Coordinates of C-alpha atoms and ligand atoms in Angstrom, one line a residue:
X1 CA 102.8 163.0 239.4
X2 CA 99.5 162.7 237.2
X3 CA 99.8 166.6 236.4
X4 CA 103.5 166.2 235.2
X5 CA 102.4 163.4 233.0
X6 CA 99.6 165.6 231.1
X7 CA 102.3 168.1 230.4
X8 CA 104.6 166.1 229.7
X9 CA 101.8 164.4 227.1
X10 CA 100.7 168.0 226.3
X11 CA 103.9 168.9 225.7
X12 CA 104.8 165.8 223.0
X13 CA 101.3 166.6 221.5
X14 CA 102.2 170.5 221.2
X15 CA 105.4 169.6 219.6
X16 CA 104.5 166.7 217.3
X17 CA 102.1 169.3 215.9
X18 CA 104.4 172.0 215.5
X19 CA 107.1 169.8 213.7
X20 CA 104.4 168.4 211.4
X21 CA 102.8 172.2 210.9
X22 CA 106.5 173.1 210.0
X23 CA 107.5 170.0 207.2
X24 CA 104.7 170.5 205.9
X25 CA 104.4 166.5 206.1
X26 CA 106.4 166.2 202.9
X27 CA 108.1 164.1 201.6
X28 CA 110.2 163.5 198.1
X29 CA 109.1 160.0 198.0
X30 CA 105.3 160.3 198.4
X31 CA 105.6 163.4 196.3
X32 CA 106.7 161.6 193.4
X33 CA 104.3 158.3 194.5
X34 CA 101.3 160.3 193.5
X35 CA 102.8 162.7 191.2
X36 CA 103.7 159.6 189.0
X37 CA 100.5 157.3 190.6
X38 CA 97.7 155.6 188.3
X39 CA 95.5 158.2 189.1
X40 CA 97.4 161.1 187.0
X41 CA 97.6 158.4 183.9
X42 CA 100.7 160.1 183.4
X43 CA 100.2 164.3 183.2
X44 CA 99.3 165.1 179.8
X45 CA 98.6 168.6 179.2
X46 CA 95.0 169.8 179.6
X47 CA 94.1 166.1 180.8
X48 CA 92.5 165.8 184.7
X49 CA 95.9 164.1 185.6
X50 CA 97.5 168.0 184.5
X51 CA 95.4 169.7 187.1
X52 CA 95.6 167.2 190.0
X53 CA 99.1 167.6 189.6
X54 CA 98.3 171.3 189.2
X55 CA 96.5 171.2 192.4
X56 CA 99.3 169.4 194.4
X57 CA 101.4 171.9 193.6
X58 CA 99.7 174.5 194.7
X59 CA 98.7 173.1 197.6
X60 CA 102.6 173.0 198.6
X61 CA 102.8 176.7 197.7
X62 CA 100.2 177.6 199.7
X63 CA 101.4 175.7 202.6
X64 CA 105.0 177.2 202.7
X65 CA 103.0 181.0 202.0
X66 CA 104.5 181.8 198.7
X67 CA 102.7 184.5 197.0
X68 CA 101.1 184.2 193.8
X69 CA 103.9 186.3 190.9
X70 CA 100.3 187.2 189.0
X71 CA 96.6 187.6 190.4
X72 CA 96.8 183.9 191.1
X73 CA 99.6 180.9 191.1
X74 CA 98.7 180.2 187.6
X75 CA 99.6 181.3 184.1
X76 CA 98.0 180.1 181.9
X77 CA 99.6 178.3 178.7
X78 CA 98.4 177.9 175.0
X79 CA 99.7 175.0 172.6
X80 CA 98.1 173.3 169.9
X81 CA 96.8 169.9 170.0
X82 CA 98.4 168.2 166.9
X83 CA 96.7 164.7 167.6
X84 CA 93.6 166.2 166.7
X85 CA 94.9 166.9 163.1
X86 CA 96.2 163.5 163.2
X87 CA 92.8 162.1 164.0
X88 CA 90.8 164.0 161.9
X89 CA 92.6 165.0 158.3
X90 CA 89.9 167.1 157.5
X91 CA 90.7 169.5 160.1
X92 CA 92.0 172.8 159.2
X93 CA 94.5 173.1 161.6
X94 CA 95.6 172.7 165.0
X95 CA 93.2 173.0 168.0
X96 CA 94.9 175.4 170.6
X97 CA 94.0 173.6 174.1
X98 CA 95.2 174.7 177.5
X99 CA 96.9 174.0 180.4
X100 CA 98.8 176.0 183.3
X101 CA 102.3 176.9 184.8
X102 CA 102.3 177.4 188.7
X103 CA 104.4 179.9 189.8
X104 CA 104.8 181.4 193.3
X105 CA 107.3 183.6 194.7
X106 CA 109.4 184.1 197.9
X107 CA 110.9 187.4 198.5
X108 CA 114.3 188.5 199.4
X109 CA 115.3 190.4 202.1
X110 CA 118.0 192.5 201.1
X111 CA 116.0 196.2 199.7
X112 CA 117.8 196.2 196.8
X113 CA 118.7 192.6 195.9
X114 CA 115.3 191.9 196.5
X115 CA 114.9 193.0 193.0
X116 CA 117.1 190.1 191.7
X117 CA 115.7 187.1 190.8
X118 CA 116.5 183.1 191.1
X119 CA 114.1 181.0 189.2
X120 CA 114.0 177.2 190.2
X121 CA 111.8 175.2 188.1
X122 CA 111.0 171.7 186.9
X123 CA 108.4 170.2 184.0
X124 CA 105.6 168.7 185.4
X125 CA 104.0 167.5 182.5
X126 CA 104.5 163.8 180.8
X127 CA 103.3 162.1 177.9
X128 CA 100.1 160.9 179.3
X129 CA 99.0 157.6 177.6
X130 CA 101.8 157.5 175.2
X131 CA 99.8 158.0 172.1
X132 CA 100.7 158.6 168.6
X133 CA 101.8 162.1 168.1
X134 CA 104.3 161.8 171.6
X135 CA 108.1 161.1 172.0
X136 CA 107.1 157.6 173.4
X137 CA 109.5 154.8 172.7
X138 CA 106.9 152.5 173.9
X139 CA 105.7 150.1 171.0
X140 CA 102.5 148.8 173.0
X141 CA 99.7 151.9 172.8
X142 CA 97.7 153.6 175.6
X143 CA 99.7 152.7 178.4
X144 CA 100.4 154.9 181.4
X145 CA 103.9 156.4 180.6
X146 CA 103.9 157.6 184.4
X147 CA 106.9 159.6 184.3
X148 CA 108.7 159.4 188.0
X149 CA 111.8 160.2 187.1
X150 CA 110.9 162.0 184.1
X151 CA 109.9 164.5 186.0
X152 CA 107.7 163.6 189.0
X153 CA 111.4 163.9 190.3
X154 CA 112.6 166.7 189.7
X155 CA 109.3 168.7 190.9
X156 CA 109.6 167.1 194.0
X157 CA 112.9 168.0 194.4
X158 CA 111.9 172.0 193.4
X159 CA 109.1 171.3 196.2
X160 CA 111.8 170.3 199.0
X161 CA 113.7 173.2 197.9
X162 CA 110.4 175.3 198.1
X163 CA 110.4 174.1 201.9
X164 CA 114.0 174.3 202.7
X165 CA 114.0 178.6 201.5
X166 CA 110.8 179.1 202.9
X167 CA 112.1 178.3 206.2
X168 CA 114.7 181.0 206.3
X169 CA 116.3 184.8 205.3
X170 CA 117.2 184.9 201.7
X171 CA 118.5 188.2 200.2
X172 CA 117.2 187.8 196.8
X173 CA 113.8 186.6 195.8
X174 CA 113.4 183.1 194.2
X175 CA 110.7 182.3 191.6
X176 CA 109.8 178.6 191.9
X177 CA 107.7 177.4 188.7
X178 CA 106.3 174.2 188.1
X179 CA 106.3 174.3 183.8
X180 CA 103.8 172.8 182.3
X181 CA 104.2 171.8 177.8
X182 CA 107.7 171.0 178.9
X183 CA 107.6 167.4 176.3
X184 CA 105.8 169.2 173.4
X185 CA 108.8 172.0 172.8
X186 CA 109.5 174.0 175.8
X187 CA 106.2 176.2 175.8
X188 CA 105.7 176.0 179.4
X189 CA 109.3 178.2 180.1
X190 CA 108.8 180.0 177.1
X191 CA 105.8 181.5 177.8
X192 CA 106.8 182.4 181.0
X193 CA 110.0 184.1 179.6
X194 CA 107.5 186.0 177.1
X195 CA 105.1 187.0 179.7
X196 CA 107.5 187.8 182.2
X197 CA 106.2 191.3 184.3
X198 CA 109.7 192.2 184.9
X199 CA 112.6 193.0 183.0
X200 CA 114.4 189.1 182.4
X201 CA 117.8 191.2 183.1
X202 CA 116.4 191.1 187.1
X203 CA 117.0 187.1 186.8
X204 CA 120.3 186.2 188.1
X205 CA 120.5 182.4 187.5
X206 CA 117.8 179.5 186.2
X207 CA 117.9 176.7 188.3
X208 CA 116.6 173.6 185.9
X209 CA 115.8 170.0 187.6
X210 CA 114.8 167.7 184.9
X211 CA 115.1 163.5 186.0
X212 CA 116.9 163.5 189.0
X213 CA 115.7 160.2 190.8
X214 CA 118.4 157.6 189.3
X215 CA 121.8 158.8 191.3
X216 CA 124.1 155.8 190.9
X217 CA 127.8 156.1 192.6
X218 CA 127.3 159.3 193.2
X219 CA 127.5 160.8 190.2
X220 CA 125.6 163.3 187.8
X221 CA 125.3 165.7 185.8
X222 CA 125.4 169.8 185.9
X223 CA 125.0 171.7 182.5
X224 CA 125.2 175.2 181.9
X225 CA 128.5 175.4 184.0
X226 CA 129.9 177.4 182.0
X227 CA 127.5 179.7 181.3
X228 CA 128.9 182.5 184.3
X229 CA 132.5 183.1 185.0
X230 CA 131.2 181.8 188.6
X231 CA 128.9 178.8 188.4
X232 CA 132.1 176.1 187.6
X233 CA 134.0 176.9 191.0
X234 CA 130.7 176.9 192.9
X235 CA 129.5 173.6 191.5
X236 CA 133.5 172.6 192.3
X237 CA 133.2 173.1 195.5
X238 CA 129.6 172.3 196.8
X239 CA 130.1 168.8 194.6
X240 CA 133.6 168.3 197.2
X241 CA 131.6 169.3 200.5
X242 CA 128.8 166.8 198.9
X243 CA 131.0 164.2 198.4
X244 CA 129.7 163.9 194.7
X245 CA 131.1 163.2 191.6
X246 CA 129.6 165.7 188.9
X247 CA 130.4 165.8 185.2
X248 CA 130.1 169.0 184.1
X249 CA 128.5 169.7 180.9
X250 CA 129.7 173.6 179.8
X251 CA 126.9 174.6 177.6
X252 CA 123.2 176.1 178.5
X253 CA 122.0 174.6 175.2
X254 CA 119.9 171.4 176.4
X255 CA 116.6 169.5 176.0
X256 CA 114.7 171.3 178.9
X257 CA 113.6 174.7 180.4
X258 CA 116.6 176.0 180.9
X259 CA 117.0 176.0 177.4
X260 CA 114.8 179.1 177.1
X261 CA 116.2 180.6 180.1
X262 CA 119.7 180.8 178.6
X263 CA 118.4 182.1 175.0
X264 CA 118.0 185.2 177.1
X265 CA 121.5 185.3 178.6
X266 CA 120.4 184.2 181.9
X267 CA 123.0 181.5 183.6
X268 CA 121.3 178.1 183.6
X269 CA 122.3 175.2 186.0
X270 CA 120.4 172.0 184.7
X271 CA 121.0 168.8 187.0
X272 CA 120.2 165.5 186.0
X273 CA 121.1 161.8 187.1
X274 CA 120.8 160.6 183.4
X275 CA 118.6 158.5 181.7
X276 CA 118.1 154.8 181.3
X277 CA 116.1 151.9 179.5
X278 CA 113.1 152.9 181.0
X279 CA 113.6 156.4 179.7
X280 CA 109.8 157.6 178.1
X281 CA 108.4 154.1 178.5
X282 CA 105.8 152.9 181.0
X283 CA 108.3 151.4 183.1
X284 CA 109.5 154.9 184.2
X285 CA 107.6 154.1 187.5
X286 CA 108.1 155.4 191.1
X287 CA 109.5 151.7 191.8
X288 CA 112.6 152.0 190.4
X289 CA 114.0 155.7 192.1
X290 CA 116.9 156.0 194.5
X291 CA 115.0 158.2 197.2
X292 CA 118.1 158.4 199.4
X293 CA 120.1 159.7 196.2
X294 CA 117.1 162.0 195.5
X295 CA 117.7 164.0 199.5
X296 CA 121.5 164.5 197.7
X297 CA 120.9 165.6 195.0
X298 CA 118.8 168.3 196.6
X299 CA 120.9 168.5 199.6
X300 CA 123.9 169.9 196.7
X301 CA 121.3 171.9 194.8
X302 CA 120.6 173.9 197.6
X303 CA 124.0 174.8 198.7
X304 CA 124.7 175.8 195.2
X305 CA 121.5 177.8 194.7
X306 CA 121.4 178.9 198.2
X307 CA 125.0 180.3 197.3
X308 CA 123.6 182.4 194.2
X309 CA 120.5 183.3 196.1
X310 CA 122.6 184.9 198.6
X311 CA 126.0 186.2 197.2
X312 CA 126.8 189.8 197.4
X313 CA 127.6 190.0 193.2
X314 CA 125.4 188.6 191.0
X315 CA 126.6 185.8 188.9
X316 CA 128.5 187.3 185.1
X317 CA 126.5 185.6 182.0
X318 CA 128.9 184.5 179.4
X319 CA 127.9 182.7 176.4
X320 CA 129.3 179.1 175.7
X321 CA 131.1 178.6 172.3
X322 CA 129.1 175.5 171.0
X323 CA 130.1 172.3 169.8
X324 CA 129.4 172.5 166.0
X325 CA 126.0 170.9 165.4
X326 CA 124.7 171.1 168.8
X327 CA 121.2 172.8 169.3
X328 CA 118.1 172.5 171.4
X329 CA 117.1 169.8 170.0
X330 CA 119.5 168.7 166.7
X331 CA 118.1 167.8 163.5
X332 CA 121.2 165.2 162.0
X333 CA 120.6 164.5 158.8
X334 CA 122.3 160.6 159.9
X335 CA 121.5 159.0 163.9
X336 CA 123.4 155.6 164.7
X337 CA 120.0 155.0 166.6
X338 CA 121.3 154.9 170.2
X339 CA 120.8 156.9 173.2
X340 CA 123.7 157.8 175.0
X341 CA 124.8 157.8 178.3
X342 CA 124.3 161.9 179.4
X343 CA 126.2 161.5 182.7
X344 CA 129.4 161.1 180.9
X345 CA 131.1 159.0 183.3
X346 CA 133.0 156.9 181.1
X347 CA 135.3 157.9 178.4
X348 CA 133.8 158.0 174.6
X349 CA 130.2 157.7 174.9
X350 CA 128.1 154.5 176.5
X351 CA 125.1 153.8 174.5
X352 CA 122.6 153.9 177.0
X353 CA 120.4 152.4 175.0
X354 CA 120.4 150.8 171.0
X355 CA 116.9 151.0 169.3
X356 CA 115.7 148.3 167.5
X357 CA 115.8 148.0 163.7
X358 CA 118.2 150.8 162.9
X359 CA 121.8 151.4 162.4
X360 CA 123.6 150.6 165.8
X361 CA 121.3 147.6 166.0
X362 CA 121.7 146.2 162.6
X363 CA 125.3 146.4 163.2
X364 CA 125.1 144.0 166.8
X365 CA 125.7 146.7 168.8
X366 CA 124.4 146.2 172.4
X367 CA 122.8 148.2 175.2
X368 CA 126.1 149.4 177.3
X369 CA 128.3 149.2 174.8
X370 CA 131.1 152.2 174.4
X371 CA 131.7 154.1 171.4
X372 CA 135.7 154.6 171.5
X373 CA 135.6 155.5 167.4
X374 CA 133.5 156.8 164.9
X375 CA 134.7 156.3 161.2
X376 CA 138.5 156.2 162.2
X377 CA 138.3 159.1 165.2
X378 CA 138.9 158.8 168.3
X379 CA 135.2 159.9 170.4
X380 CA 136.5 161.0 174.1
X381 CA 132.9 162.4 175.1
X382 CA 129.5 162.9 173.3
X383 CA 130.8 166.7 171.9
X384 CA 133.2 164.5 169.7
X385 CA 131.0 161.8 168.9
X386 CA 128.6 164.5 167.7
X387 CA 131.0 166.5 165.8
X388 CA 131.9 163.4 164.2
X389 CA 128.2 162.2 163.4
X390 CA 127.7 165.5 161.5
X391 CA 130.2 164.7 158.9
X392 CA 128.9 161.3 158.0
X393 CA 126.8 160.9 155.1
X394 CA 123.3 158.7 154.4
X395 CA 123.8 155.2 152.9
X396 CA 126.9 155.0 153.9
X397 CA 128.9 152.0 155.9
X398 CA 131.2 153.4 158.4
X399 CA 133.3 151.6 160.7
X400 CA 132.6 151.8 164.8
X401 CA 135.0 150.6 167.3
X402 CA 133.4 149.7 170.4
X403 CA 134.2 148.2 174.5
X404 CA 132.2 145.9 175.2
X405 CA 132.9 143.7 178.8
X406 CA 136.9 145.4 178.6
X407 CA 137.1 144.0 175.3
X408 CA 137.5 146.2 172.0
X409 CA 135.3 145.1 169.1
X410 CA 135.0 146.4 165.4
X411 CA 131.8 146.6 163.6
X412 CA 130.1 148.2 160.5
X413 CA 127.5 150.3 160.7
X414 CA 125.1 151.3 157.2
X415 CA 124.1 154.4 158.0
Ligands
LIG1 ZN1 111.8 165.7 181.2

């Protein structure tokens, strides 16, 4: 009796500590608790918040036995330091200052698709304290800007995806990268694009999670979906097994990494929940994320990239016909001064969010209200309503019909 009990207790020990050996012990949630905790005062680049994260990350890596892609997980990544112009005017230019991408790899096991690559990736970085020179919206300065969903989610998300693959038999390799410089321009992806030490025409698809931790109804966002003859019908039907509704956005033009990705032809897939009022503010805290709609999200993004990892034919590139006026990041000569709703889950475009003191607010438009038309045209999504925006001139007053509560209202906007 006493001897069945020690196994028996042996047994439960053994087991416990080869479940926990195996997860890793990870989880999304605490992942993005510290990721986006006080103690990283909010990952800015070359700050000792960057190389905790830096650290975390590797640690994961190291855990699930991915191998370094160069000597070591780490590349490192050059920008220049344009607050320390802005604080010193007698400076001659720029400092360049540092910081790091970490990148590890899983190989396939197919012999000659092993030689194809899928690279899944999310921007660690954030805007730190929120100073000056940073795309803070935040009026009050030096605040924690703690990024959780911007993008403490999405590398978590990248890390349960690192777990899920290294647990099995994939055919191709997968790259997964942690970009650093993501908030100053892209030079975390771009870098790694012009340092690559292999031909980019060996990477099949760019997999691009970029604030993923605010899933409401069951909806969000894919971009890039048509940026293979493939991608939409596998999005299609991993969204119906999912049980999800995705708007799909067609171009791989976008205001993340997979931005760079596509400028090489490479097939992007970017997923994002959307963004909301607390979008680059100090309230974008680990409080306020749907954990449960996080383990979806990733749930559908690894069918899909499990899918592309795996397929016998790699996925055809095709380039998206562009909205006129769209870009990486579009310079308008005119902005109503609103932020709109990305998940596109309502006919015209939802203003997400209307910033104080200019047009859209001086008019009395309202956070949540819709845009239905834009100086007598109808706007059905936010292609339209940029389209339209690019004709308007400076100065002048335009009319903007709006749904506010089910009811239609007209107002005036000075541009
Ligand atoms: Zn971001």
């Amino acid at each position: 009796m006493k001897k069945t009990l020690i196994l028996i207790v042996l047994f439960i020990l053994s087991t416990n500590l080869f479940s926990q050996t195996n997860s890793n012990n990870f989880s999304m949630e605490k992942a993005v608790h510290y990721l986006a905790s006080e103690e990283l005062q909010g990952r800015s680049p070359s700050t000792k918040g960057d190389s905790l994260a830096v650290d975390f990350i590797t640690d994961l890596f190291v855990k699930a036995k991915l191998k370094p892609l160069y000597k070591t997980y780490y590349q490192e990544v050059v920008f220049k330091d344009m607050e320390s112009i802005a604080r010193n005017s007698k400076q001659a230019g720029p400092k360049n200052k540092f910081s790091r991408n970490v990148v590890g790899l899983l190989e396939g096991n197919d012999p000659a698709l092993k030689n194809e690559y899928i690279v899944i990736g999310a921007h660690f970085d954030h805007l730190g304290l929120g100073s000056m020179m940073s795309a803070s919206r935040s009026k009050e300065p030096n605040q924690i800007h703690y990024g959780a969903d911007d993008n403490a989610s999405g590398v978590a998300l990248m890390l349960d995806l690192v777990n899920k693959f290294s647990q099995k038999i994939n055919q191709r390799s997968i790259i997964f990268i942690a970009f650093t410089c993501e908030e100053n321009g892209l030079i975390g992806s771009k870098q790694f694009l012009e340092e690559l030490p292999f031909d980019s025409k060996q990477i099949v698809a760019m997999f691009n999670f970029d604030m993923v931790g605010m899933l409401k109804n069951n909806s969000l966002t894919v971009g890039g979906t048509k940026t293979s003859k493939e991608s939409e019908k596998i999005i299609k039907k991993y969204s119906k097994a999912n049980n999800l509704k995705v708007s799909l956005s067609p171009s791989g033009v976008g205001p993340s990494d997979h931005a760079s990705f596509y400028a090489k032809n490479i097939p992007v897939f970017y997923f994002t929940t959307g963004a909301d009022s607390t979008y680059h503010t100090p309230y974008d805290n680990p409080h306020r994320l749907n954990y449960k709609g996080i383990d979806i999200v990733s749930k559908f993004a690894f069918d899909i990239s499990n899918d592309v990892v795996n397929r016998k034919d790699r996925l055809r590139f095709k380039r998206v016909k562009e909205p006129k006026n769209s870009g990486d990041r579009p310079t308008f000569k005119v902005t109503l001064g609103i932020m709109p709703d990305v998940t596109g889950s309502t006919d015209g475009v939802k203003a997400e969010i209307v910033s104080k003191g200019k047009p859209a607010d001086k008019a009395g438009m309202q956070n949540g209200d819709i845009i239905i038309e834009l100086n007598g045209k109808k706007v059905t999504d936010i292609y339209s309503y940029m389209n339209i925006l690019g004709t308007l001139k400076e100065n002048e007053a335009y009319k903007v019909k709006i749904k506010r509560e089910g009811k239609t209202k007209e107002l005036k906007v000075k541009l």
